[in-house]
Coordinates of C-alpha atoms and ligand atoms in Angstrom, one line a residue:
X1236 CA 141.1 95.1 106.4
X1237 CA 143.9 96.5 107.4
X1238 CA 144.7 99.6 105.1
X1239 CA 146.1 102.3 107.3
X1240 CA 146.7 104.9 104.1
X1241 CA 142.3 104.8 103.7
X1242 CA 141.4 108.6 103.6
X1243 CA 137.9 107.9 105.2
X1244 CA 137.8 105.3 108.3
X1245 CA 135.3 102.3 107.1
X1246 CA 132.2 102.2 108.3
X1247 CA 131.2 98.9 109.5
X1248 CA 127.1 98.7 110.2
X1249 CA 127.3 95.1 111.8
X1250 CA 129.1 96.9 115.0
X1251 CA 125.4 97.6 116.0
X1252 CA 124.4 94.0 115.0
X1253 CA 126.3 92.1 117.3
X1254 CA 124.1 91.5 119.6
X1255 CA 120.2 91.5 120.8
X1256 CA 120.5 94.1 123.5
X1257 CA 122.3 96.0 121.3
X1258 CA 120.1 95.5 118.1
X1259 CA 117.3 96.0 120.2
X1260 CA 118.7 99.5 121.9
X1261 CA 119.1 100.5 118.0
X1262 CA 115.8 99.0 116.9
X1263 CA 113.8 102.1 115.2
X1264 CA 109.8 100.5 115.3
X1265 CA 108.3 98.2 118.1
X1266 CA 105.0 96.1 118.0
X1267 CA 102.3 97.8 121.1
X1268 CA 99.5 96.2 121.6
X1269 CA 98.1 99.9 121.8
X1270 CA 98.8 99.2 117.6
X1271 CA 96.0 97.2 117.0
X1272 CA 92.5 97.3 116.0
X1273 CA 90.4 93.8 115.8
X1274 CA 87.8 93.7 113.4
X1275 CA 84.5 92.0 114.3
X1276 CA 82.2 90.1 112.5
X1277 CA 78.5 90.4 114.3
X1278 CA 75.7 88.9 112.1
X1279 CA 71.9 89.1 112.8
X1280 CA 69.3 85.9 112.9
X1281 CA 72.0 83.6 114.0
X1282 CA 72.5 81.2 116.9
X1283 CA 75.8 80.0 116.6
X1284 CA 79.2 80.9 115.1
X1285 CA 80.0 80.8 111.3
X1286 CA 83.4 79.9 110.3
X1287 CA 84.2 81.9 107.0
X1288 CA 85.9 79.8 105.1
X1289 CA 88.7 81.6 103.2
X1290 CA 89.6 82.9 106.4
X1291 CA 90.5 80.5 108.9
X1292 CA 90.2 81.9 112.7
X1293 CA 87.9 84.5 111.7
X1294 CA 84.3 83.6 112.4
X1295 CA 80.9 85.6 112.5
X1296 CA 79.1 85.8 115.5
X1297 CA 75.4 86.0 116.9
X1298 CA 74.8 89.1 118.2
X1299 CA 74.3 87.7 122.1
X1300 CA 77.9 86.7 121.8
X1301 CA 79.4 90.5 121.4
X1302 CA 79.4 91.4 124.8
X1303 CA 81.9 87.8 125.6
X1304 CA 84.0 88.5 122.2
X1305 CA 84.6 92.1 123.3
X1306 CA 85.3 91.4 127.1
X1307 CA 87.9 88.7 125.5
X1308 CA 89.4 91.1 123.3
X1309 CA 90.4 93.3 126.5
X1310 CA 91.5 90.7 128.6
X1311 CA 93.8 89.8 125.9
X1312 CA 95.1 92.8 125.9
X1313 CA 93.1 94.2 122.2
X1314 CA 92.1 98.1 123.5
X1315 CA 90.1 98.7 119.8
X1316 CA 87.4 97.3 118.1
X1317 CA 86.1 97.8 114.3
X1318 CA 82.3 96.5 114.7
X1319 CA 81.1 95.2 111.1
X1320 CA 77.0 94.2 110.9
X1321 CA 75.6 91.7 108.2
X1322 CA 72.2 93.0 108.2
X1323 CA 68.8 90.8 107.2
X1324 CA 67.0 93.9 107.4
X1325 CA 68.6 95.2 104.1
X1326 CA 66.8 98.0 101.9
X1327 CA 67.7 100.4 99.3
X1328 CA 69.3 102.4 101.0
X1329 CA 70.4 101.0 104.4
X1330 CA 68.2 102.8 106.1
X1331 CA 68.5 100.4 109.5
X1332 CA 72.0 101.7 109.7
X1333 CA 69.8 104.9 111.5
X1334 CA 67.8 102.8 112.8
X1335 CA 68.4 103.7 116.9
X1336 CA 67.1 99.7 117.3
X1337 CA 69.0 99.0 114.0
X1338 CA 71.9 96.3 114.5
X1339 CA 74.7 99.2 114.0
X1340 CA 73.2 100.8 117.0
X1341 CA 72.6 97.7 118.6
X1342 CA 76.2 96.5 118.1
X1343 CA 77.9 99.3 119.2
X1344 CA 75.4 99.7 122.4
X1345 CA 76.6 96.2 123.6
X1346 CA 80.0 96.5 122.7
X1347 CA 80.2 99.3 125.2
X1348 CA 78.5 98.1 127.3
X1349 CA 80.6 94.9 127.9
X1350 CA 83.7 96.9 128.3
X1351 CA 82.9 100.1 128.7
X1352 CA 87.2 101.6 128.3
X1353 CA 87.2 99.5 124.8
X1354 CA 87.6 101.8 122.3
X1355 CA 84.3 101.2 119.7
X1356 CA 84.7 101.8 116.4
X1357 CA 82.0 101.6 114.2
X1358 CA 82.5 101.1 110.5
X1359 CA 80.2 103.4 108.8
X1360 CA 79.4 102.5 105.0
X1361 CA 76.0 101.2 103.8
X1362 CA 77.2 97.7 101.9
X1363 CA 76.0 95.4 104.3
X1364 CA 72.5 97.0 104.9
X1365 CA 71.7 97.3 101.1
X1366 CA 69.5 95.1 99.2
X1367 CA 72.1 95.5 96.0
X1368 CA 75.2 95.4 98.5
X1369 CA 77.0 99.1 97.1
X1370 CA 78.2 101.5 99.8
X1371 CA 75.1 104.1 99.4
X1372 CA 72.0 104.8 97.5
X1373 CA 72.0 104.1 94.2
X1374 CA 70.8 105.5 91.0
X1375 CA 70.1 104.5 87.5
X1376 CA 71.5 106.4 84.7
X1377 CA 70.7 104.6 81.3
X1378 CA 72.3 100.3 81.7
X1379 CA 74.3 101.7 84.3
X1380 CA 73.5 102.3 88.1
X1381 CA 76.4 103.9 90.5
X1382 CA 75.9 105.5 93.5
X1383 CA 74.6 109.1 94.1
X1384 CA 77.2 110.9 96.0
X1385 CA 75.3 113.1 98.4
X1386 CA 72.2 111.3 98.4
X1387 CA 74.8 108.9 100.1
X1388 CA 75.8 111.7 102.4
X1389 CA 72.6 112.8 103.4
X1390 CA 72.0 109.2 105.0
X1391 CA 75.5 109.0 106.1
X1392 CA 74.9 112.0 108.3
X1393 CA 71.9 110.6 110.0
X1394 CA 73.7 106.8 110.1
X1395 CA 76.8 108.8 112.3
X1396 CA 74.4 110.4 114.3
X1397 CA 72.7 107.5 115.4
X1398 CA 76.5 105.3 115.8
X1399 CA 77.5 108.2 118.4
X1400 CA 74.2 108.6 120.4
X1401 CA 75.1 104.6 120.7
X1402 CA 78.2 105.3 121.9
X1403 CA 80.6 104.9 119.3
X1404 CA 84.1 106.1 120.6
X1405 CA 85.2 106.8 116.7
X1406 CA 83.6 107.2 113.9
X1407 CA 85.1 105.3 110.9
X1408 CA 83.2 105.9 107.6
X1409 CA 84.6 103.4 104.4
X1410 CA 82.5 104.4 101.5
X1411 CA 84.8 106.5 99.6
X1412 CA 82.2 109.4 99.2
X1413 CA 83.5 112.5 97.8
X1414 CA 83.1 115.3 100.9
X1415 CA 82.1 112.9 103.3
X1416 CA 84.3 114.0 106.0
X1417 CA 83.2 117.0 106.0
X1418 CA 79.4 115.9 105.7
X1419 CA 80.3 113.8 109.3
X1420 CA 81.7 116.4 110.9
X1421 CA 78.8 118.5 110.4
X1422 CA 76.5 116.6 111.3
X1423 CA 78.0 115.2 114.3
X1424 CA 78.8 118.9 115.7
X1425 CA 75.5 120.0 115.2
X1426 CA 73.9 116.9 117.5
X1427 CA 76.5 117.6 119.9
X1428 CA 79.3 115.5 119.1
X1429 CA 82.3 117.9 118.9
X1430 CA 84.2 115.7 120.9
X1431 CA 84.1 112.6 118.7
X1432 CA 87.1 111.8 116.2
X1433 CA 86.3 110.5 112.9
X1434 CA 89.0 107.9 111.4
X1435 CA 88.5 108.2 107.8
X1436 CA 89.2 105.6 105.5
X1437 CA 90.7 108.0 103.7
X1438 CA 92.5 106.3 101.2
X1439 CA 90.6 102.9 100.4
X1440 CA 91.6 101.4 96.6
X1441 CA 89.3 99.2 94.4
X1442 CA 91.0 96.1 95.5
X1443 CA 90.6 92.4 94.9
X1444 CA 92.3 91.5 98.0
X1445 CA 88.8 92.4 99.7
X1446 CA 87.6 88.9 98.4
X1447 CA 87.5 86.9 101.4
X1448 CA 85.9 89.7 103.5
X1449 CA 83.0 89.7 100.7
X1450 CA 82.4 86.2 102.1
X1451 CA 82.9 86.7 105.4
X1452 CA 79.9 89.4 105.4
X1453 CA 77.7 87.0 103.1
X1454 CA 77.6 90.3 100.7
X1455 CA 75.8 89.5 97.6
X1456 CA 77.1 92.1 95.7
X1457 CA 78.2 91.3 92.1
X1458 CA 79.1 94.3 90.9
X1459 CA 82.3 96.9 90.8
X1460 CA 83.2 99.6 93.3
X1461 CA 85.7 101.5 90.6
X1462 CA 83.8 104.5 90.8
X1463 CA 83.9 105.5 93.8
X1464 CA 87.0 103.7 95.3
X1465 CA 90.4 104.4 94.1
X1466 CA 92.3 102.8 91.2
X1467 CA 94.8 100.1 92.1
X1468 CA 97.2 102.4 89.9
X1469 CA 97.4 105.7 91.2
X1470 CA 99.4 107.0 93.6
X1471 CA 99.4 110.7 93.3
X1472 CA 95.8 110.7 93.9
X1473 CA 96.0 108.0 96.9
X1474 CA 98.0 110.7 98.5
X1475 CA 95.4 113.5 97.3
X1476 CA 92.7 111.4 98.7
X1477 CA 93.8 111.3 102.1
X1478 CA 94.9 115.1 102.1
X1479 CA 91.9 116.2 101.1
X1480 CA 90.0 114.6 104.3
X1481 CA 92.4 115.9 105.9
X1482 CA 91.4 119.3 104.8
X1483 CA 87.6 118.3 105.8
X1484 CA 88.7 117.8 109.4
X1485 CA 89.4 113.7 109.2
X1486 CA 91.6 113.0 112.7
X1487 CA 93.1 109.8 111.6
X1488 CA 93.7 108.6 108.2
X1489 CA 94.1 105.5 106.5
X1490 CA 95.4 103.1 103.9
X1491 CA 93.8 100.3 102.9
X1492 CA 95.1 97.6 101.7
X1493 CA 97.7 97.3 103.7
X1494 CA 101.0 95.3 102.4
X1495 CA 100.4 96.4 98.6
X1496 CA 100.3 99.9 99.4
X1497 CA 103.2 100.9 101.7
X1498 CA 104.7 102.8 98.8
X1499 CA 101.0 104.5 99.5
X1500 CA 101.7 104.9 103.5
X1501 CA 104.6 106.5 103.2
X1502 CA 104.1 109.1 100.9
X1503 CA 100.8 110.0 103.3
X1504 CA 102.8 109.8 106.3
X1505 CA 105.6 112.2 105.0
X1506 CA 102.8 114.7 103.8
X1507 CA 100.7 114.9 106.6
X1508 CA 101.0 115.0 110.9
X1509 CA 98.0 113.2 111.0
X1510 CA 97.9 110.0 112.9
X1511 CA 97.8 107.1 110.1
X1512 CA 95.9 103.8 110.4
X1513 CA 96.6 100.3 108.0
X1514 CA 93.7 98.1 107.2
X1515 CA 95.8 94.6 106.6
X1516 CA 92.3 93.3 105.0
X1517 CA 91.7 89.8 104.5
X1518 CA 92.9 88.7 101.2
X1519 CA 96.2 89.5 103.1
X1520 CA 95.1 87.2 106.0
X1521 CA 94.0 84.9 103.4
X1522 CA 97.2 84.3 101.8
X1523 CA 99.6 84.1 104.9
X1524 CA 96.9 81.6 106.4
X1525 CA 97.1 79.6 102.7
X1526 CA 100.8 79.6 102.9
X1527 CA 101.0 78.5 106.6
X1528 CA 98.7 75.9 106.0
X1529 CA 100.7 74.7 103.0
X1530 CA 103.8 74.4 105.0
X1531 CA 105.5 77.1 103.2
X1532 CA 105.9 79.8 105.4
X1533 CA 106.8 80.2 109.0
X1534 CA 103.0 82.2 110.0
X1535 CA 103.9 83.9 112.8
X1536 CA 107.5 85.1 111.5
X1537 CA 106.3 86.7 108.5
X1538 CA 102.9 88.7 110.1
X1539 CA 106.0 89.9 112.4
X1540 CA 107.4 91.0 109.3
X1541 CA 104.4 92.6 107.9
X1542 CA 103.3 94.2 110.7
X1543 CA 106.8 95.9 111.2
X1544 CA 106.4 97.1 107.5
X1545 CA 103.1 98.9 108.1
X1546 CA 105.1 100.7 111.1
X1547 CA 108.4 101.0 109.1
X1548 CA 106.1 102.5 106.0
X1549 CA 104.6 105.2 108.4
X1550 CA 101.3 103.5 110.4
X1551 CA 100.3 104.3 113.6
X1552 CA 97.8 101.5 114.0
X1553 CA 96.9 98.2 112.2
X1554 CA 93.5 96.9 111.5
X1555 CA 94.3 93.2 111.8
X1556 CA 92.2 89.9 111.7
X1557 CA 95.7 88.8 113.6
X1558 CA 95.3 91.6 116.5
X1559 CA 94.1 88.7 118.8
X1560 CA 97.5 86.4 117.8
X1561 CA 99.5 89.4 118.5
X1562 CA 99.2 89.6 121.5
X1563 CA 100.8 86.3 122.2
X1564 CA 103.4 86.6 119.5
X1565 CA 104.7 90.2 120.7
X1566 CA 105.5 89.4 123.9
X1567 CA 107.4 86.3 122.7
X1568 CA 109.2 88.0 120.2
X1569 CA 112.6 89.2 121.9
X1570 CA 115.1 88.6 119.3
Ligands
LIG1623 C1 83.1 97.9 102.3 C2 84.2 97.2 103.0 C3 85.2 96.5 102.4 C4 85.9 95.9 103.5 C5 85.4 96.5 104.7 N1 84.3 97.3 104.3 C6 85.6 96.2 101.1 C7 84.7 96.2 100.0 O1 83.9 95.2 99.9 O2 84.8 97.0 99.2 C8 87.1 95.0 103.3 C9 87.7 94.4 104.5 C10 88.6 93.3 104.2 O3 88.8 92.8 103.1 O4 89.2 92.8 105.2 N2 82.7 99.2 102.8

């Protein structure tokens, strides 16, 4: 253009596009390794490996293999570690997940153990200790069963207990209980953990992208978790949710799913100072593993893409079945 009479000069945004040094000087979110949080799979009774089908990569392993997987994960550069159990000693109410011998305990022992600066989360919910596979203990009120709230929370204190004397680094309960943070917190201080942080999945939806992870933990659970996770369709209370653990003392909060929800992400992160995790859960790993395989999307290009939404939308850290891949694909990435 060449219009010297134009009141305002134009403003031209490819001037900071012209280049990578330049795009990258400009460049408002990066990829860390420090981001991401691998999720492990750590089954009892087994002696080798099982691949999960629907999610290719991902396996389960026998417990004697933790301590390897873990020391791996470091030397790859992973830092965190979300341990998941799939229990054979399942009850009514979970009760080996306060079980000091329990596989929870047991898991989080030898993951410390292996490495002892990898940060150990434990997931804390009940669904894969429980004979009917819900996230606490249930009761029966007429045809319907659901789970009792604080009956839930009574156990849950005892289960955190146990996970720190272990040596859990972080506490992550994901079982959507109403007051549960605050139930953890007190009950954690009064054992003597002041000191450990409890990453809440504070704001976890009802969501059929879980469906892969259902098979992935062998869960045998039929039913619906509508009433006590969130609905797909609210966002005003997705927000509330989170707020309101952070009102009971939660340290880091969370959104899960992940790419769905980034409307969901940012609204927590402009509300709150809290640091804010993303669980990218496996229906998302599904799909971009479908579509790779299918030949119709670049893989590694568009988890770039996703992940740099998550930190775009407001995340601190990513939960990721990918964290491993990352750190290959990070370093490489130098548009
Ligand atoms: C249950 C739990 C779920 C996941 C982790 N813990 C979902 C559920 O079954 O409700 C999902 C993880 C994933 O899909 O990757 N407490």
């Amino acid at each position: 253009m060449n219009d010297h009479t134009r009141v305002a000069p134009e403003f031209r945004f490819r001037r900071l596009r012209q280049s990578s040094t330049l795009r990258a000087m400009v460049r408002e979110n990066h990829l860390h390794m420090s981001d991401f949080i691998l999720p492990i799979f750590v089954e009892e009774g087994i002696s080798e490996t099982v691949a999960i089908d629907s999610m290719p990569g991902v396996v389960r392993y026998p417990e004697a293999q933790l301590e390897r997987v873990v020391k791996d994960a470091w030397s790859k550069g992973i830092r965190a570690v979300l341990l998941f159990g799939v229990s054979t000693h399942k009850d009514e109410q979970g009760a080996d997940t306060w079980n000091e011998q329990g596989l929870m305990a047991r898991m989080i022992r030898s993951a410390k153990n292996a490495q002892p600066d990898m940060l150990v989360i434990s997931d804390n919910c009940f669904c894969e200790y429980t004979t009917h596979g819900h996230c606490g203990v249930i009761h029966q009120h007429g045809n319907s069963v659901d789970v009792d709230n604080d009956q839930t929370l009574v156990n849950l204190q005892k289960q955190v207990v146990v996970a720190a004397q272990a040596g859990a680094d972080i506490i992550a309960p994901s079982g959507m209980q109403d007051g549960m943070i605050s139930a953890i917190r007190v009950a954690l201080d009064h054992a003597g953990f002041t000191h450990i942080p409890v990453m809440s999945y504070s704001t976890k939806f009802a969501s059929a992208f879980y469906g892969p992870f259902r098979d992935a933990v062998d869960s045998t659970f039929k039913g619906s978790r509508s009433t006590y996770q969130m609905d797909i369709a609210n966002g005003r209370e997705a927000l509330a949710e989170s707020l309101q653990d952070e009102v009971e003392g939660a340290d880091i909060l969370m959104v899960k799913p992940g790419l769905a929800y980034l409307d969901v992400l940012a609204d927590i992160r402009a509300h709150s100072a809290r640091p804010l995790a993303v669980y990218q859960v496996s229906g998302e790993y599904a799909m971009i593993k479908a579509g790779a395989a299918a030949g119709v999307i670049d893989e590694k290009a568009i988890v770039l893409e996703t992940m740099m939404a998550f930190k775009r939308a407001g995340a601190d850290m990513i939960i990721t079945y990918y964290a491993a891949q990352m750190a290959e694909w990070i370093n490489a990435n130098d548009e």
